[in-house]
C-alpha positions as a Python dict, from the first residue, in 0.01 Angstrom:
ca = {
    (1, 'M'): (0, 0, 0),
    (2, 'S'): (-107, -347, 115),
    (3, 'S'): (-255, -416, 459),
    (4, 'S'): (63, -595, 572),
    (5, 'E'): (275, -298, 463),
    (6, 'I'): (46, -61, 651),
    (7, 'Q'): (73, -274, 966),
    (8, 'S'): (451, -282, 931),
    (9, 'K'): (456, 98, 902),
    (10, 'N'): (221, 128, 1199),
    (11, 'F'): (447, -104, 1401),
    (12, 'R'): (740, 134, 1349),
    (13, 'Y'): (544, 449, 1433),
    (14, 'H'): (396, 291, 1746),
    (15, 'I'): (751, 215, 1858),
    (16, 'I'): (866, 573, 1786),
    (17, 'E'): (563, 717, 1965),
    (18, 'G'): (621, 495, 2268),
    (19, 'M'): (992, 570, 2276),
    (20, 'L'): (936, 947, 2283),
    (21, 'Y'): (645, 937, 2529),
    (22, 'I'): (760, 669, 2773),
    (23, 'G'): (1121, 787, 2756),
    (24, 'T'): (999, 1122, 2884),
    (25, 'T'): (760, 1013, 3159),
    (26, 'S'): (1001, 751, 3296),
    (27, 'A'): (1294, 992, 3322),
    (28, 'L'): (1230, 1365, 3304),
    (29, 'I'): (898, 1371, 3492),
    (30, 'S'): (924, 1038, 3675),
    (31, 'T'): (664, 973, 3943),
    (32, 'Q'): (917, 773, 4145),
    (33, 'T'): (1209, 1019, 4137),
    (34, 'T'): (1176, 1367, 3985),
    (35, 'M'): (830, 1461, 4106),
    (36, 'P'): (869, 1353, 4472),
    (37, 'A'): (1195, 1553, 4480),
    (38, 'L'): (1017, 1858, 4331),
    (39, 'I'): (735, 1830, 4586),
    (40, 'K'): (992, 1823, 4867),
    (41, 'R'): (1181, 2119, 4715),
    (42, 'L'): (860, 2323, 4706),
    (43, 'G'): (806, 2258, 5077),
    (44, 'G'): (573, 1957, 5061),
    (45, 'G'): (595, 1695, 5336),
    (46, 'D'): (575, 1317, 5337),
    (47, 'V'): (193, 1323, 5331),
    (48, 'L'): (202, 1515, 5001),
    (49, 'V'): (463, 1276, 4864),
    (50, 'G'): (231, 990, 4956),
    (51, 'T'): (-62, 1176, 4798),
    (52, 'W'): (121, 1218, 4468),
    (53, 'P'): (29, 867, 4338),
    (54, 'V'): (-336, 962, 4398),
    (55, 'V'): (-291, 1264, 4171),
    (56, 'M'): (-109, 1053, 3916),
    (57, 'Y'): (-326, 743, 3910),
    (58, 'L'): (-669, 822, 4058),
    (59, 'A'): (-724, 1105, 3809),
    (60, 'Y'): (-591, 877, 3537),
    (61, 'F'): (-815, 580, 3616),
    (62, 'L'): (-1152, 730, 3710),
    (63, 'P'): (-1261, 867, 3367),
    (64, 'Q'): (-1182, 548, 3178),
    (65, 'V'): (-1509, 354, 3191),
    (66, 'I'): (-1708, 661, 3085),
    (67, 'S'): (-1463, 725, 2802),
    (68, 'A'): (-1471, 359, 2694),
    (69, 'N'): (-1850, 364, 2697),
    (70, 'R'): (-1867, 677, 2481),
    (71, 'S'): (-1610, 538, 2240),
    (72, 'R'): (-1865, 277, 2131),
    (73, 'A'): (-2020, 550, 1913),
    (74, 'I'): (-1687, 643, 1749),
    (75, 'Q'): (-1601, 474, 1418),
    (76, 'Y'): (-1236, 577, 1409),
    (77, 'R'): (-1020, 597, 1721),
    (78, 'K'): (-735, 808, 1586),
    (79, 'P'): (-896, 1159, 1586),
    (80, 'F'): (-1009, 1114, 1947),
    (81, 'V'): (-662, 992, 2055),
    (82, 'I'): (-483, 1282, 1884),
    (83, 'R'): (-717, 1553, 2012),
    (84, 'L'): (-709, 1451, 2379),
    (85, 'G'): (-337, 1378, 2358),
    (86, 'F'): (-273, 1739, 2259),
    (87, 'I'): (-484, 1870, 2549),
    (88, 'Q'): (-295, 1643, 2788),
    (89, 'R'): (44, 1775, 2676),
    (90, 'L'): (-52, 2141, 2711),
    (91, 'N'): (-69, 2092, 3089),
    (92, 'I'): (301, 2001, 3094),
    (93, 'L'): (392, 2325, 2914),
    (94, 'V'): (189, 2534, 3158),
    (95, 'L'): (348, 2353, 3454),
    (96, 'A'): (698, 2438, 3330),
    (97, 'C'): (600, 2806, 3318),
    (98, 'V'): (446, 2793, 3667),
    (99, 'I'): (758, 2639, 3823),
    (100, 'A'): (983, 2895, 3653),
    (101, 'L'): (769, 3192, 3761),
    (102, 'W'): (662, 3095, 4114),
    (103, 'G'): (879, 2802, 4225),
    (104, 'E'): (1101, 3023, 4440),
    (105, 'S'): (890, 3331, 4513),
    (106, 'F'): (556, 3154, 4579),
    (107, 'P'): (637, 2786, 4640),
    (108, 'V'): (301, 2705, 4801),
    (109, 'L'): (117, 2843, 4498),
    (110, 'A'): (349, 2652, 4266),
    (111, 'L'): (283, 2334, 4466),
    (112, 'I'): (-93, 2382, 4432),
    (113, 'F'): (-62, 2435, 4056),
    (114, 'L'): (161, 2128, 4033),
    (115, 'F'): (-120, 1911, 4168),
    (116, 'V'): (-399, 2087, 3975),
    (117, 'L'): (-219, 2068, 3640),
    (118, 'F'): (-127, 1704, 3685),
    (119, 'I'): (-486, 1621, 3774),
    (120, 'S'): (-589, 1781, 3444),
    (121, 'N'): (-306, 1608, 3259),
    (122, 'Q'): (-394, 1267, 3396),
    (123, 'M'): (-768, 1305, 3341),
    (124, 'A'): (-704, 1372, 2973),
    (125, 'S'): (-457, 1083, 2958),
    (126, 'G'): (-700, 851, 3136),
    (127, 'S'): (-986, 944, 2906),
    (128, 'V'): (-780, 857, 2599),
    (129, 'S'): (-618, 541, 2744),
    (130, 'P'): (-880, 268, 2671),
    (131, 'V'): (-947, 416, 2327),
    (132, 'W'): (-572, 432, 2256),
    (133, 'M'): (-531, 64, 2347),
    (134, 'D'): (-807, -32, 2104),
    (135, 'F'): (-641, 194, 1845),
    (136, 'L'): (-312, 6, 1898),
    (137, 'V'): (-482, -335, 1872),
    (138, 'K'): (-666, -231, 1554),
    (139, 'T'): (-351, -104, 1383),
    (140, 'T'): (-110, -391, 1471),
    (141, 'S'): (-112, -771, 1449),
    (142, 'L'): (-170, -1000, 1747),
    (143, 'E'): (143, -1209, 1695),
    (144, 'N'): (367, -901, 1721),
    (145, 'R'): (203, -727, 2016),
    (146, 'G'): (442, -857, 2280),
    (147, 'K'): (739, -760, 2063),
    (148, 'L'): (585, -418, 2006),
    (149, 'V'): (554, -361, 2380),
    (150, 'G'): (909, -486, 2432),
    (151, 'W'): (1062, -257, 2169),
    (152, 'R'): (865, 41, 2302),
    (153, 'I'): (992, -27, 2654),
    (154, 'S'): (1357, -87, 2562),
    (155, 'L'): (1397, 201, 2315),
    (156, 'A'): (1209, 432, 2551),
    (157, 'A'): (1448, 322, 2822),
    (158, 'L'): (1749, 403, 2602),
    (159, 'L'): (1610, 750, 2540),
    (160, 'G'): (1528, 772, 2909),
    (161, 'L'): (1888, 685, 2990),
    (162, 'V'): (2004, 983, 2785),
    (163, 'N'): (1734, 1195, 2948),
    (164, 'G'): (1849, 1074, 3290),
    (165, 'F'): (2198, 1211, 3229),
    (166, 'I'): (2044, 1534, 3098),
    (167, 'L'): (1826, 1547, 3412),
    (168, 'T'): (2128, 1503, 3637),
    (169, 'M'): (2318, 1775, 3452),
    (170, 'L'): (2027, 2022, 3455),
    (171, 'L'): (1948, 1970, 3824),
    (172, 'T'): (2315, 2020, 3911),
    (173, 'M'): (2413, 2308, 3681),
    (174, 'I'): (2099, 2525, 3689),
    (175, 'S'): (1969, 2684, 4007),
    (176, 'F'): (1624, 2613, 4150),
    (177, 'P'): (1349, 2659, 4028),
    (178, 'Y'): (1474, 2697, 3670),
    (179, 'N'): (1636, 2353, 3673),
    (180, 'F'): (1302, 2177, 3725),
    (181, 'A'): (1125, 2417, 3485),
    (182, 'V'): (1371, 2339, 3205),
    (183, 'V'): (1337, 1966, 3270),
    (184, 'I'): (956, 1982, 3249),
    (185, 'G'): (973, 2202, 2938),
    (186, 'L'): (1200, 1948, 2768),
    (187, 'A'): (948, 1676, 2858),
    (188, 'F'): (680, 1876, 2676),
    (189, 'L'): (890, 1889, 2358),
    (190, 'F'): (948, 1513, 2359),
    (191, 'Q'): (581, 1445, 2418),
    (192, 'M'): (481, 1666, 2126),
    (193, 'G'): (721, 1461, 1912),
    (194, 'S'): (538, 1146, 2020),
    (195, 'L'): (208, 1302, 1912),
    (196, 'A'): (355, 1381, 1569),
    (197, 'A'): (458, 1014, 1531),
    (198, 'Q'): (111, 900, 1635),
    (199, 'Q'): (-38, 1117, 1362),
    (200, 'K'): (143, 901, 1103),
    (201, 'I'): (-32, 578, 1209),
    (202, 'V'): (-297, 454, 965),
    (203, 'E'): (-629, 323, 1097),
    (204, 'E'): (-759, 117, 806),
    (205, 'H'): (-1101, 2, 918),
    (206, 'P'): (-1382, 158, 1123),
    (207, 'S'): (-1489, 8, 1453),
    (208, 'I'): (-1833, -141, 1500),
    (209, 'V'): (-2058, 139, 1623),
    (210, 'T'): (-2315, 82, 1898),
    (211, 'A'): (-2509, 317, 2120),
    (212, 'P'): (-2336, 403, 2450),
    (213, 'S'): (-2504, 270, 2763),
    (214, 'R'): (-2678, 501, 3005),
    (215, 'L'): (-2513, 529, 3347),
    (216, 'P'): (-2740, 279, 3534),
    (217, 'E'): (-2701, 29, 3249),
    (218, 'L'): (-2326, 94, 3237),
    (219, 'Y'): (-2285, 0, 3603),
    (220, 'K'): (-2481, -324, 3550),
    (221, 'R'): (-2273, -406, 3245),
    (222, 'M'): (-1950, -358, 3438),
    (223, 'L'): (-2072, -591, 3714),
    (224, 'S'): (-2181, -848, 3457),
    (225, 'I'): (-1837, -850, 3294),
    (226, 'V'): (-1649, -885, 3625),
    (227, 'K'): (-1882, -1157, 3757),
    (228, 'G'): (-1901, -1347, 3431),
    (229, 'N'): (-1533, -1356, 3334),
    (230, 'R'): (-1347, -1558, 3598),
    (231, 'P'): (-989, -1514, 3463),
    (232, 'F'): (-1043, -1138, 3434),
    (233, 'R'): (-1183, -1121, 3789),
    (234, 'K'): (-890, -1313, 3940),
    (235, 'F'): (-648, -1095, 3747),
    (236, 'L'): (-814, -781, 3890),
    (237, 'I'): (-789, -905, 4250),
    (238, 'A'): (-425, -1013, 4217),
    (239, 'S'): (-324, -691, 4043),
    (240, 'S'): (-501, -488, 4313),
    (241, 'L'): (-276, -634, 4581),
    (242, 'L'): (33, -570, 4369),
    (243, 'T'): (-88, -212, 4320),
    (244, 'V'): (-108, -176, 4699),
    (245, 'S'): (248, -304, 4711),
    (246, 'F'): (358, -47, 4452),
    (247, 'T'): (263, 233, 4697),
    (248, 'S'): (606, 187, 4853),
    (249, 'A'): (782, 297, 4531),
    (250, 'A'): (696, 662, 4597),
    (251, 'F'): (911, 648, 4911),
    (252, 'F'): (1226, 485, 4769),
    (253, 'T'): (1389, 814, 4667),
    (254, 'V'): (1302, 1013, 4980),
    (255, 'A'): (1396, 720, 5206),
    (256, 'A'): (1740, 694, 5043),
    (257, 'M'): (1793, 1072, 5058),
    (258, 'K'): (1703, 1081, 5427),
    (259, 'R'): (1888, 765, 5529),
    (260, 'F'): (2215, 856, 5357),
    (261, 'D'): (2189, 1238, 5342),
    (262, 'L'): (2202, 1249, 4960),
    (263, 'S'): (2194, 1559, 4735),
    (264, 'E'): (1934, 1641, 4469),
    (265, 'S'): (2171, 1530, 4192),
    (266, 'T'): (2130, 1172, 4321),
    (267, 'V'): (1773, 1185, 4189),
    (268, 'G'): (1914, 1185, 3836),
    (269, 'I'): (2146, 893, 3915),
    (270, 'F'): (1858, 685, 4055),
    (271, 'T'): (1656, 767, 3742),
    (272, 'V'): (1940, 644, 3520),
    (273, 'V'): (1972, 323, 3721),
    (274, 'M'): (1595, 262, 3702),
    (275, 'I'): (1605, 307, 3325),
    (276, 'I'): (1884, 49, 3298),
    (277, 'G'): (1637, -197, 3448),
    (278, 'Q'): (1389, -108, 3176),
    (279, 'I'): (1649, -153, 2901),
    (280, 'L'): (1740, -498, 3031),
    (281, 'S'): (1381, -614, 3067),
    (282, 'G'): (1188, -465, 2774),
    (283, 'I'): (1263, -693, 2480),
    (284, 'I'): (1302, -998, 2705),
    (285, 'L'): (958, -948, 2861),
    (286, 'G'): (809, -886, 2516),
    (287, 'W'): (949, -1220, 2400),
    (288, 'V'): (823, -1390, 2718),
    (289, 'A'): (472, -1252, 2658),
    (290, 'D'): (462, -1373, 2297),
    (291, 'A'): (620, -1712, 2369),
    (292, 'K'): (490, -1804, 2716),
    (293, 'G'): (188, -1581, 2770),
    (294, 'T'): (127, -1240, 2921),
    (295, 'K'): (82, -1380, 3273),
    (296, 'S'): (443, -1501, 3279),
    (297, 'A'): (565, -1151, 3200),
    (298, 'L'): (338, -1008, 3472),
    (299, 'L'): (479, -1253, 3728),
    (300, 'I'): (832, -1136, 3648),
    (301, 'C'): (723, -772, 3688),
    (302, 'G'): (553, -836, 4023),
    (303, 'S'): (846, -1037, 4159),
    (304, 'S'): (1086, -757, 4064),
    (305, 'L'): (881, -510, 4269),
    (306, 'L'): (886, -737, 4574),
    (307, 'L'): (1263, -781, 4547),
    (308, 'A'): (1303, -401, 4521),
    (309, 'I'): (1102, -350, 4841),
    (310, 'A'): (1308, -615, 5023),
    (311, 'A'): (1633, -451, 4910),
    (312, 'A'): (1510, -108, 5030),
    (313, 'L'): (1421, -258, 5367),
    (314, 'F'): (1764, -403, 5434),
    (315, 'A'): (1984, -147, 5253),
    (316, 'N'): (2276, -45, 5475),
    (317, 'S'): (2447, 166, 5208),
    (318, 'V'): (2340, 371, 4907),
    (319, 'I'): (2475, 96, 4678),
    (320, 'W'): (2175, -119, 4770),
    (321, 'F'): (1941, 148, 4635),
    (322, 'F'): (2098, 109, 4292),
    (323, 'L'): (1966, -249, 4298),
    (324, 'V'): (1632, -118, 4423),
    (325, 'F'): (1593, 108, 4121),
    (326, 'V'): (1711, -154, 3870),
    (327, 'L'): (1440, -387, 3998),
    (328, 'L'): (1186, -106, 4007),
    (329, 'G'): (1274, -27, 3644),
    (330, 'I'): (1185, -383, 3541),
    (331, 'N'): (844, -339, 3705),
    (332, 'V'): (768, 18, 3595),
    (333, 'G'): (879, -42, 3237),
    (334, 'A'): (649, -329, 3153),
    (335, 'E'): (381, -403, 3412),
    (336, 'M'): (117, -151, 3305),
    (337, 'F'): (148, -242, 2936),
    (338, 'M'): (135, -613, 3014),
    (339, 'R'): (-179, -553, 3219),
    (340, 'Y'): (-335, -379, 2920),
    (341, 'N'): (-245, -678, 2702),
    (342, 'F'): (-390, -922, 2955),
    (343, 'A'): (-714, -725, 2977),
    (344, 'V'): (-771, -710, 2600),
    (345, 'E'): (-686, -1081, 2574),
    (346, 'C'): (-974, -1149, 2816),
    (347, 'A'): (-1216, -935, 2610),
    (348, 'P'): (-1430, -996, 2302),
    (349, 'D'): (-1327, -772, 2011),
    (350, 'G'): (-1605, -518, 2055),
    (351, 'D'): (-1544, -481, 2429),
    (352, 'R'): (-1169, -412, 2439),
    (353, 'P'): (-1196, -45, 2551),
    (354, 'M'): (-1451, -144, 2817),
    (355, 'Y'): (-1226, -413, 2965),
    (356, 'V'): (-935, -168, 2982),
    (357, 'G'): (-1165, 93, 3138),
    (358, 'I'): (-1299, -154, 3397),
    (359, 'M'): (-947, -266, 3483),
    (360, 'N'): (-820, 84, 3546),
    (361, 'T'): (-1136, 205, 3723),
    (362, 'W'): (-1108, -100, 3950),
    (363, 'F'): (-759, 13, 4050),
    (364, 'A'): (-860, 376, 4116),
    (365, 'P'): (-986, 342, 4478),
    (366, 'I'): (-672, 151, 4574),
    (367, 'Y'): (-465, 465, 4528),
    (368, 'L'): (-664, 633, 4805),
    (369, 'I'): (-439, 446, 5048),
    (370, 'S'): (-136, 649, 4934),
    (371, 'P'): (-208, 949, 5161),
    (372, 'L'): (-255, 700, 5444),
    (373, 'A'): (84, 553, 5357),
    (374, 'G'): (233, 903, 5370),
    (375, 'W'): (83, 962, 5713),
    (376, 'L'): (201, 621, 5838),
    (377, 'S'): (552, 696, 5714),
    (378, 'T'): (565, 1014, 5923),
    (379, 'V'): (454, 823, 6233),
    (380, 'Y'): (626, 485, 6196),
    (381, 'G'): (892, 547, 5932),
    (382, 'Y'): (949, 427, 5577),
    (383, 'N'): (1037, 69, 5674),
    (384, 'F'): (688, 16, 5815),
    (385, 'I'): (542, 102, 5472),
    (386, 'F'): (790, -131, 5304),
    (387, 'W'): (691, -424, 5525),
    (388, 'L'): (317, -374, 5464),
    (389, 'S'): (375, -342, 5089),
    (390, 'L'): (586, -656, 5082),
    (391, 'A'): (313, -859, 5257),
    (392, 'A'): (39, -739, 5021),
    (393, 'G'): (255, -804, 4716),
    (394, 'C'): (337, -1161, 4819),
    (395, 'V'): (-34, -1246, 4840),
    (396, 'G'): (-89, -1079, 4502),
    (397, 'I'): (185, -1285, 4335),
    (398, 'I'): (36, -1609, 4469),
    (399, 'L'): (-310, -1518, 4336),
    (400, 'L'): (-171, -1408, 3999),
    (401, 'A'): (15, -1739, 3962),
    (402, 'G'): (-321, -1918, 3995),
    (403, 'T'): (-496, -1701, 3734),
    (404, 'P'): (-571, -1865, 3395),
    (405, 'D'): (-377, -1707, 3107),
    (406, 'Q'): (-591, -1680, 2793),
    (407, 'R'): (-296, -1623, 2563),
    (408, 'A'): (-89, -1908, 2706),
    (409, 'D'): (-384, -2144, 2656),
    (410, 'K'): (-409, -2036, 2292),
    (411, 'L'): (-35, -2084, 2246),
    (412, 'A'): (-57, -2434, 2391),
    (413, 'L'): (-343, -2528, 2157),
    (414, 'S'): (-166, -2388, 1852),
    (415, 'S'): (149, -2589, 1928),
    (416, 'K'): (-38, -2923, 1926),
}
């Protein structure tokens, strides 16, 4: 099999893997819909809902630089990605069992295990993330990377749409806690399917092996990269403000449920609507990234989030929240993957995992404001959080618009 045939095969399996994995996390165990509703159902308050992004993202981001540093001694990325991916998925299976066994009889204990197991899940996922991105770059071609991201997003959204209807049906027809347990168990099955697809991807060539840096040297190296790469530094600052703005997304569901006295089944409807936004945006944003540069796609993602926050602020009926979740779907579906693309486009070939690790570690402390947002929402209400998020996001969009786009510059040169 020729190298081009291998890359074509890898392209297909990366799409299948992304469809199964993203289509699960965006629908069945969504951070914006399903999990906040489960926390509330187990007796958690607004502070815990606000803390949930910390569990989801802080645990995901913190291990990444250390993992990226250690990956410098690994010739082939695939075995590492598969092994940690399996460990990550086991946490989902255990969580389904915990909710089924203790969700009703010992809800406080189930709530504790929910946080503990997701911390473990996200630490495994975060450790594999920078290495996985380098694995994807090594096994696909540059000119198709935007399209690959777009197909992964859109097909995952189609699967997520089906899963959203399944979620609505399960939450309505099965009594608590077995409804949430079955949903989480189904997520585990889909994620194991994604791991099986990933196993089929061929990694042709070894990576260049160098000795990992010691911790003091690692810190100096991180500072050197951030100080020395101006486009990367501006991108980090702008994305930080947009990440602050994204804090509001955790409160969209609970704000709508409280404002309009909605039932739990509405969670499934919001999930479906959010996935429609992903379907509409995936391939289009992939084309935009390949044709106009990754920054253009990121600007669309950030603007969609700001419009979602504005719609949530002024919603006077539940219909407005359908628009909120369509816009949120555009952001959630593509922004993280476009950030990964932007980071690796700023990096020399041998430093791709490190740039991804620095990017995500940079974001980690920002999620510490989520519990503060939860506390502020209990004191001042959800609209106060929405206004603060909107202000931070507007500044972030302005800074991102002024950030040089490495890929767009290359596209401009190649067209001359």
